[in-house]
Coordinates of C-alpha atoms and ligand atoms in Angstrom, one line a residue:
Q1 CA 8.6 12.1 1.3
T2 CA 6.2 14.2 -0.7
K3 CA 2.6 13.8 0.2
T4 CA -0.3 13.9 -2.3
L5 CA -2.8 16.6 -1.4
H6 CA -6.4 15.8 -1.8
I7 CA -8.5 18.9 -1.1
A8 CA -12.3 18.4 -1.1
R9 CA -14.1 20.6 -3.6
P10 CA -17.8 19.9 -3.4
E11 CA -19.9 20.1 -6.5
K12 CA -20.8 23.8 -6.9
G13 CA -24.3 25.0 -5.9
K14 CA -25.5 21.6 -4.7
T15 CA -27.4 21.2 -1.5
L16 CA -28.5 18.3 0.8
A17 CA -31.6 18.0 -1.4
D18 CA -29.6 17.3 -4.5
F19 CA -27.6 14.6 -2.9
Q20 CA -30.7 13.1 -1.3
N21 CA -32.1 12.8 -4.8
I22 CA -29.1 10.7 -5.8
Y23 CA -29.4 8.6 -2.7
N24 CA -33.1 8.0 -3.6
S25 CA -32.2 7.1 -7.2
I26 CA -29.7 4.5 -6.0
A27 CA -32.1 3.2 -3.3
E28 CA -35.0 2.9 -5.8
K29 CA -32.8 1.0 -8.3
M30 CA -31.7 -1.4 -5.5
K31 CA -35.4 -2.1 -4.9
S32 CA -36.3 -2.6 -8.5
E33 CA -33.3 -4.9 -9.1
S34 CA -33.6 -6.9 -5.9
A35 CA -33.4 -10.3 -7.7
Y36 CA -29.6 -9.8 -8.3
D37 CA -27.4 -12.6 -7.0
D38 CA -30.2 -15.0 -6.1
G39 CA -32.2 -12.4 -4.2
T40 CA -29.4 -10.7 -2.3
G41 CA -29.7 -7.5 -4.3
Y42 CA -27.0 -4.9 -5.1
G43 CA -26.5 -3.6 -1.5
P44 CA -23.6 -5.7 -0.5
V45 CA -21.6 -5.3 -3.8
L46 CA -22.1 -1.5 -3.5
V47 CA -20.7 -1.5 0.0
R48 CA -17.8 -3.6 -1.3
L49 CA -17.2 -1.1 -4.2
S50 CA -17.1 1.8 -1.7
W51 CA -14.4 -0.1 0.2
H52 CA -12.3 -1.1 -2.7
S53 CA -12.4 2.4 -4.2
S54 CA -11.0 3.6 -0.8
A55 CA -8.7 0.6 -0.2
T56 CA -5.7 1.9 -2.3
Y57 CA -4.9 4.4 0.4
D58 CA -1.4 4.7 1.9
K59 CA -0.9 7.0 4.8
N60 CA 2.9 7.2 4.1
D61 CA 2.5 9.3 1.0
N62 CA -1.3 10.0 1.2
S63 CA -1.7 8.3 -2.2
G64 CA -4.7 6.3 -3.4
G65 CA -8.0 6.4 -1.6
S66 CA -11.5 7.3 -2.8
Y67 CA -10.7 10.9 -3.8
G68 CA -9.9 10.5 -7.5
G69 CA -12.7 8.0 -8.3
T70 CA -10.1 6.0 -10.2
F71 CA -11.9 2.7 -9.9
R72 CA -13.6 3.8 -13.1
F73 CA -10.3 3.0 -14.9
K74 CA -9.6 -0.6 -16.1
K75 CA -6.1 -0.1 -14.7
E76 CA -7.5 -0.2 -11.2
A77 CA -10.7 -2.3 -11.6
S78 CA -8.8 -5.2 -13.3
D79 CA -7.1 -6.2 -10.0
V80 CA -8.0 -9.9 -9.7
L81 CA -9.0 -9.2 -6.0
S82 CA -11.8 -6.9 -7.3
K83 CA -13.5 -9.5 -9.5
G84 CA -17.3 -9.1 -9.2
L85 CA -17.2 -5.4 -8.7
E86 CA -18.0 -4.7 -12.4
N87 CA -21.5 -5.5 -11.3
A88 CA -21.5 -2.5 -9.0
T89 CA -19.9 -0.1 -11.4
K90 CA -22.4 -1.2 -14.1
F91 CA -25.2 -0.7 -11.6
L92 CA -24.0 2.9 -10.9
D93 CA -23.2 3.9 -14.5
P94 CA -26.8 5.0 -15.3
I95 CA -26.9 6.9 -12.0
H96 CA -23.9 8.9 -13.2
S97 CA -25.6 9.6 -16.5
E98 CA -28.6 10.9 -14.5
Y99 CA -26.3 13.1 -12.4
P100 CA -23.2 13.8 -14.6
W101 CA -22.1 16.6 -12.3
L102 CA -21.2 14.1 -9.5
S103 CA -17.6 13.0 -9.3
H104 CA -16.9 9.2 -9.4
G105 CA -15.3 9.2 -6.0
D106 CA -18.5 10.8 -4.6
L107 CA -20.6 8.4 -6.5
Y108 CA -18.8 5.2 -5.3
T109 CA -18.8 6.3 -1.7
L110 CA -22.4 7.6 -1.7
G111 CA -23.4 4.2 -3.2
G112 CA -21.9 2.5 -0.2
V113 CA -23.6 4.8 2.3
T114 CA -26.9 4.4 0.6
A115 CA -26.7 0.6 0.6
L116 CA -25.6 0.5 4.2
Q117 CA -28.5 2.6 5.4
E118 CA -31.1 0.9 3.2
L119 CA -29.9 -2.5 4.5
G120 CA -30.6 -1.4 8.1
G121 CA -27.2 -0.1 9.0
P122 CA -26.3 3.0 11.0
K123 CA -27.1 6.5 9.8
T124 CA -23.8 7.5 8.2
P125 CA -22.8 11.1 7.6
W126 CA -21.2 11.7 4.2
R127 CA -19.3 14.6 2.8
P128 CA -19.0 15.5 -0.9
G129 CA -16.0 17.0 -2.6
R130 CA -14.0 14.2 -4.2
V131 CA -12.6 15.3 -7.6
D132 CA -11.9 12.9 -10.5
T133 CA -8.2 12.5 -11.2
G134 CA -6.5 10.8 -14.2
P135 CA -5.2 7.3 -14.8
E136 CA -1.7 8.4 -13.8
T137 CA -2.9 8.6 -10.2
V138 CA -3.9 4.9 -10.1
P139 CA -1.5 3.1 -7.8
A140 CA 0.0 -0.2 -9.0
H141 CA -2.0 -3.3 -8.0
G142 CA -1.0 -4.8 -4.7
R143 CA -2.9 -2.6 -2.2
L144 CA -5.9 -4.8 -1.7
P145 CA -5.8 -7.4 1.1
I146 CA -5.6 -11.1 0.5
P147 CA -8.1 -13.4 2.3
E148 CA -5.5 -15.9 3.4
G149 CA -3.9 -13.7 6.0
N150 CA -3.7 -14.3 9.8
A151 CA -4.1 -11.7 12.6
S152 CA -0.7 -10.2 12.2
Y153 CA -1.3 -9.8 8.4
V154 CA -4.6 -8.0 9.1
R155 CA -3.1 -5.8 11.7
N156 CA -0.2 -4.9 9.5
Y157 CA -2.4 -4.3 6.5
Y158 CA -4.7 -1.9 8.2
D159 CA -1.8 0.0 9.7
R160 CA -1.3 1.4 6.2
F161 CA -4.6 3.2 6.8
G162 CA -3.7 4.1 10.4
F163 CA -6.5 2.0 11.9
N164 CA -6.2 0.4 15.4
D165 CA -7.3 -3.0 16.6
Q166 CA -10.8 -1.7 17.8
E167 CA -11.4 0.0 14.5
V168 CA -10.3 -3.1 12.4
V169 CA -12.7 -5.4 14.4
A170 CA -15.6 -2.9 14.0
L171 CA -14.9 -2.5 10.2
L172 CA -14.7 -6.3 9.6
G173 CA -18.3 -6.6 10.9
A174 CA -19.4 -5.5 7.4
H175 CA -18.7 -9.1 6.3
I176 CA -22.3 -9.8 7.5
L177 CA -23.3 -8.5 4.1
G178 CA -23.3 -10.5 0.9
K179 CA -21.3 -13.6 0.1
T180 CA -18.1 -14.9 -1.5
H181 CA -18.4 -16.4 -5.0
L182 CA -16.1 -19.2 -6.3
K183 CA -16.0 -17.5 -9.7
N184 CA -14.8 -14.2 -8.2
S185 CA -12.5 -14.9 -5.3
G186 CA -12.2 -18.7 -5.2
Y187 CA -14.2 -18.7 -1.9
D188 CA -17.6 -20.0 -1.5
G189 CA -20.7 -19.0 0.5
P190 CA -22.3 -16.3 2.6
W191 CA -21.3 -15.2 6.1
D192 CA -24.9 -15.5 7.4
D193 CA -28.4 -16.8 6.3
D194 CA -29.4 -13.2 5.9
T195 CA -27.1 -11.7 3.2
N196 CA -28.7 -8.3 3.0
I197 CA -29.5 -7.2 6.6
F198 CA -26.8 -5.2 8.4
S199 CA -26.4 -6.3 12.0
N200 CA -23.8 -7.4 14.6
E201 CA -24.4 -11.1 13.7
F202 CA -21.0 -11.5 12.1
F203 CA -19.6 -11.4 15.7
G204 CA -22.3 -13.7 17.1
N205 CA -21.6 -16.2 14.3
L206 CA -17.8 -16.1 14.9
L207 CA -18.3 -16.9 18.6
E208 CA -21.2 -19.2 18.6
R209 CA -20.9 -21.4 15.6
K210 CA -18.7 -24.5 15.4
W211 CA -16.2 -23.8 12.6
T212 CA -14.2 -26.3 10.6
L213 CA -11.3 -25.5 8.3
E214 CA -12.0 -27.1 5.0
K215 CA -10.8 -27.0 1.4
N216 CA -13.4 -25.6 -1.0
A217 CA -14.0 -26.5 -4.7
A218 CA -11.3 -24.0 -5.7
S219 CA -8.8 -25.7 -3.3
N220 CA -8.7 -22.7 -1.0
M221 CA -9.0 -23.2 2.8
Q222 CA -12.1 -21.6 4.4
Y223 CA -13.9 -22.0 7.7
N224 CA -17.4 -23.6 7.4
A225 CA -20.3 -24.0 9.8
K226 CA -23.6 -25.9 9.6
G227 CA -26.2 -24.3 7.4
G228 CA -23.6 -23.4 4.7
I229 CA -22.2 -20.3 6.2
M230 CA -18.5 -19.5 6.0
M231 CA -15.6 -17.3 7.3
L232 CA -12.4 -16.2 5.4
P233 CA -9.1 -16.9 7.2
T234 CA -8.8 -13.1 7.7
D235 CA -12.3 -13.1 9.4
Y236 CA -11.5 -16.0 11.6
A237 CA -8.2 -14.3 12.6
L238 CA -10.4 -12.1 14.8
V239 CA -11.1 -14.9 17.3
Q240 CA -7.5 -16.3 17.1
D241 CA -5.9 -13.1 18.4
P242 CA -6.7 -12.1 22.0
K243 CA -6.5 -8.4 21.3
Y244 CA -9.0 -8.7 18.5
L245 CA -11.2 -11.2 20.4
K246 CA -11.9 -8.7 23.2
Y247 CA -13.7 -6.4 20.7
V248 CA -15.4 -9.4 18.9
K249 CA -17.1 -10.2 22.3
K250 CA -17.9 -6.6 22.9
Y251 CA -19.7 -6.1 19.5
A252 CA -21.4 -9.5 19.7
D253 CA -23.0 -8.3 23.0
D254 CA -23.7 -4.7 22.2
Q255 CA -25.3 -3.9 18.8
D256 CA -25.5 -0.2 19.6
A257 CA -21.7 0.0 20.3
F258 CA -21.1 -1.9 17.1
F259 CA -23.3 0.4 15.0
S260 CA -21.7 3.5 16.4
D261 CA -18.1 2.3 16.1
F262 CA -18.8 0.9 12.6
R263 CA -20.2 4.2 11.4
D264 CA -17.1 6.0 12.6
I265 CA -14.6 3.7 11.0
Y266 CA -16.5 3.4 7.8
V267 CA -16.7 7.2 7.4
K268 CA -12.9 7.3 8.2
L269 CA -12.2 4.7 5.5
L270 CA -14.3 6.6 2.9
E271 CA -12.6 9.9 3.7
R272 CA -9.0 8.7 4.2
G273 CA -6.5 11.2 2.7
I274 CA -9.0 13.9 1.9
S275 CA -8.8 17.4 3.5
F276 CA -12.3 18.8 4.2
D277 CA -12.7 22.5 4.9
D278 CA -14.7 23.2 8.1
S279 CA -17.4 24.7 6.0
I280 CA -18.2 21.3 4.4
E281 CA -21.1 20.0 6.5
P282 CA -21.6 16.2 6.8
L283 CA -24.8 15.3 5.1
V284 CA -27.2 12.8 6.7
F285 CA -29.7 11.1 4.4
K286 CA -33.2 9.9 5.1
T287 CA -33.9 6.3 4.1
L288 CA -36.7 5.6 1.6
K289 CA -38.7 4.2 4.5
E290 CA -38.3 7.4 6.6
Q291 CA -39.4 9.5 3.7
L292 CA -42.7 7.6 3.5
K293 CA -43.7 8.8 6.9
Ligands
HIF301 FE1 -14.6 -8.0 1.9 N1 -14.4 -9.6 0.7 N2 -12.7 -8.2 2.5 N3 -14.8 -6.3 3.0 N4 -16.5 -7.7 1.2 C1 -15.4 -10.2 -0.1 C2 -16.7 -9.7 -0.2 C3 -17.2 -8.6 0.4 C4 -11.8 -9.2 2.2 C5 -12.1 -10.2 1.2 C6 -13.3 -10.4 0.6 C7 -13.8 -5.8 3.9 C8 -12.6 -6.3 4.1 C9 -12.1 -7.4 3.5 C10 -17.4 -6.8 1.6 C11 -17.1 -5.7 2.4 C12 -15.9 -5.5 3.1 C13 -14.9 -11.3 -0.7 C14 -15.7 -12.2 -1.7 C15 -13.6 -11.5 -0.3 C16 -12.6 -12.6 -0.7 C17 -15.8 -11.6 -3.1 C18 -16.5 -12.5 -4.0 O1 -16.1 -13.7 -4.2 O2 -17.5 -12.0 -4.7 C19 -10.6 -9.1 2.9 C20 -9.4 -10.0 2.8 C21 -10.7 -8.0 3.7 C22 -9.7 -7.4 4.7 C23 -9.5 -8.3 5.9 C24 -14.4 -4.6 4.6 C25 -14.6 -4.9 6.1 C26 -15.4 -6.2 6.2 C27 -13.5 -3.3 4.6 C28 -15.6 -4.4 4.0 O3 -16.5 -3.4 4.2 C29 -18.7 -7.1 1.1 C30 -20.0 -6.3 1.4 C31 -18.6 -8.3 0.4 C32 -19.7 -9.0 -0.3 C33 -19.8 -8.7 -1.8 C34 -20.9 -9.4 -2.5 O4 -20.8 -9.4 -3.8 O5 -21.8 -10.0 -1.9

């Protein structure tokens, strides 16, 4: 089988300071538009966009992934499983107008890294070099995961990226951020009371709350707990499978281990399929708070 080659070619002449400027523009815009989605702000939907723009990856032919920035095309963004992400691309459009030299793949992934750090997540090294490709490189719909799946569905799904059980559990911890919306996905509610603070509480909630499988207003089955928080079937699968459960317990007990493992798998997700030359240094950005000091 022929494999698509995605060679990183960073924007010419740009340094850490240039990318930190973009980080700051995104972070400042998040602050000034913090009322979005009943006060959740844009952070979660930016993390989700970074993931969906990487989620088309297939290790078998190295197609899809974040490289080409193809989420900017209707052909990709119109997948019903991506409903709601137009809010994230609209948020980032003016950032791209401010920095037109930045590729869309770099913009979408940097948006996620910025949001993650500003919401209290781990410091996440990021490498530039994605290059816009044309609409002909958009894979057919069908590469995004469905929320109805069980543990073997989740395991099989992430095998397409080459992720193991430990990596899958760590990654799924990002469902502490934001919420599900009936009008987007047909699911309803947040995963936690705090929708915009990154922490290991996703795992604590999975283990400690009393979950009931119920039909929501869109007739989809979801797990609900007191206080109006929820889990998707794919989230709940992590406590139903003993191999996953082991890591759920570990991350619930050890926030540092979660932060470090999450950072590693999130970077891997955002860089899947891209060849980076050794000379391309990972960039580590300061949060807005750190820059005040
Ligand atoms: Fe999500 N995800 N995700 N997800 N996701 C939703 C929302 C968010 C899946 C389904 C959904 C990951 C994996 C999976 C975020 C981040 C990540 C929604 C609700 C659904 C249905 C959308 C809506 O109604 O607005 C499935 C089936 C996944 C594989 C098992 C990642 C690991 C957790 C990779 C990931 O990072 C974020 C953030 C949101 C919240 C968006 C918001 O607008 O608040």
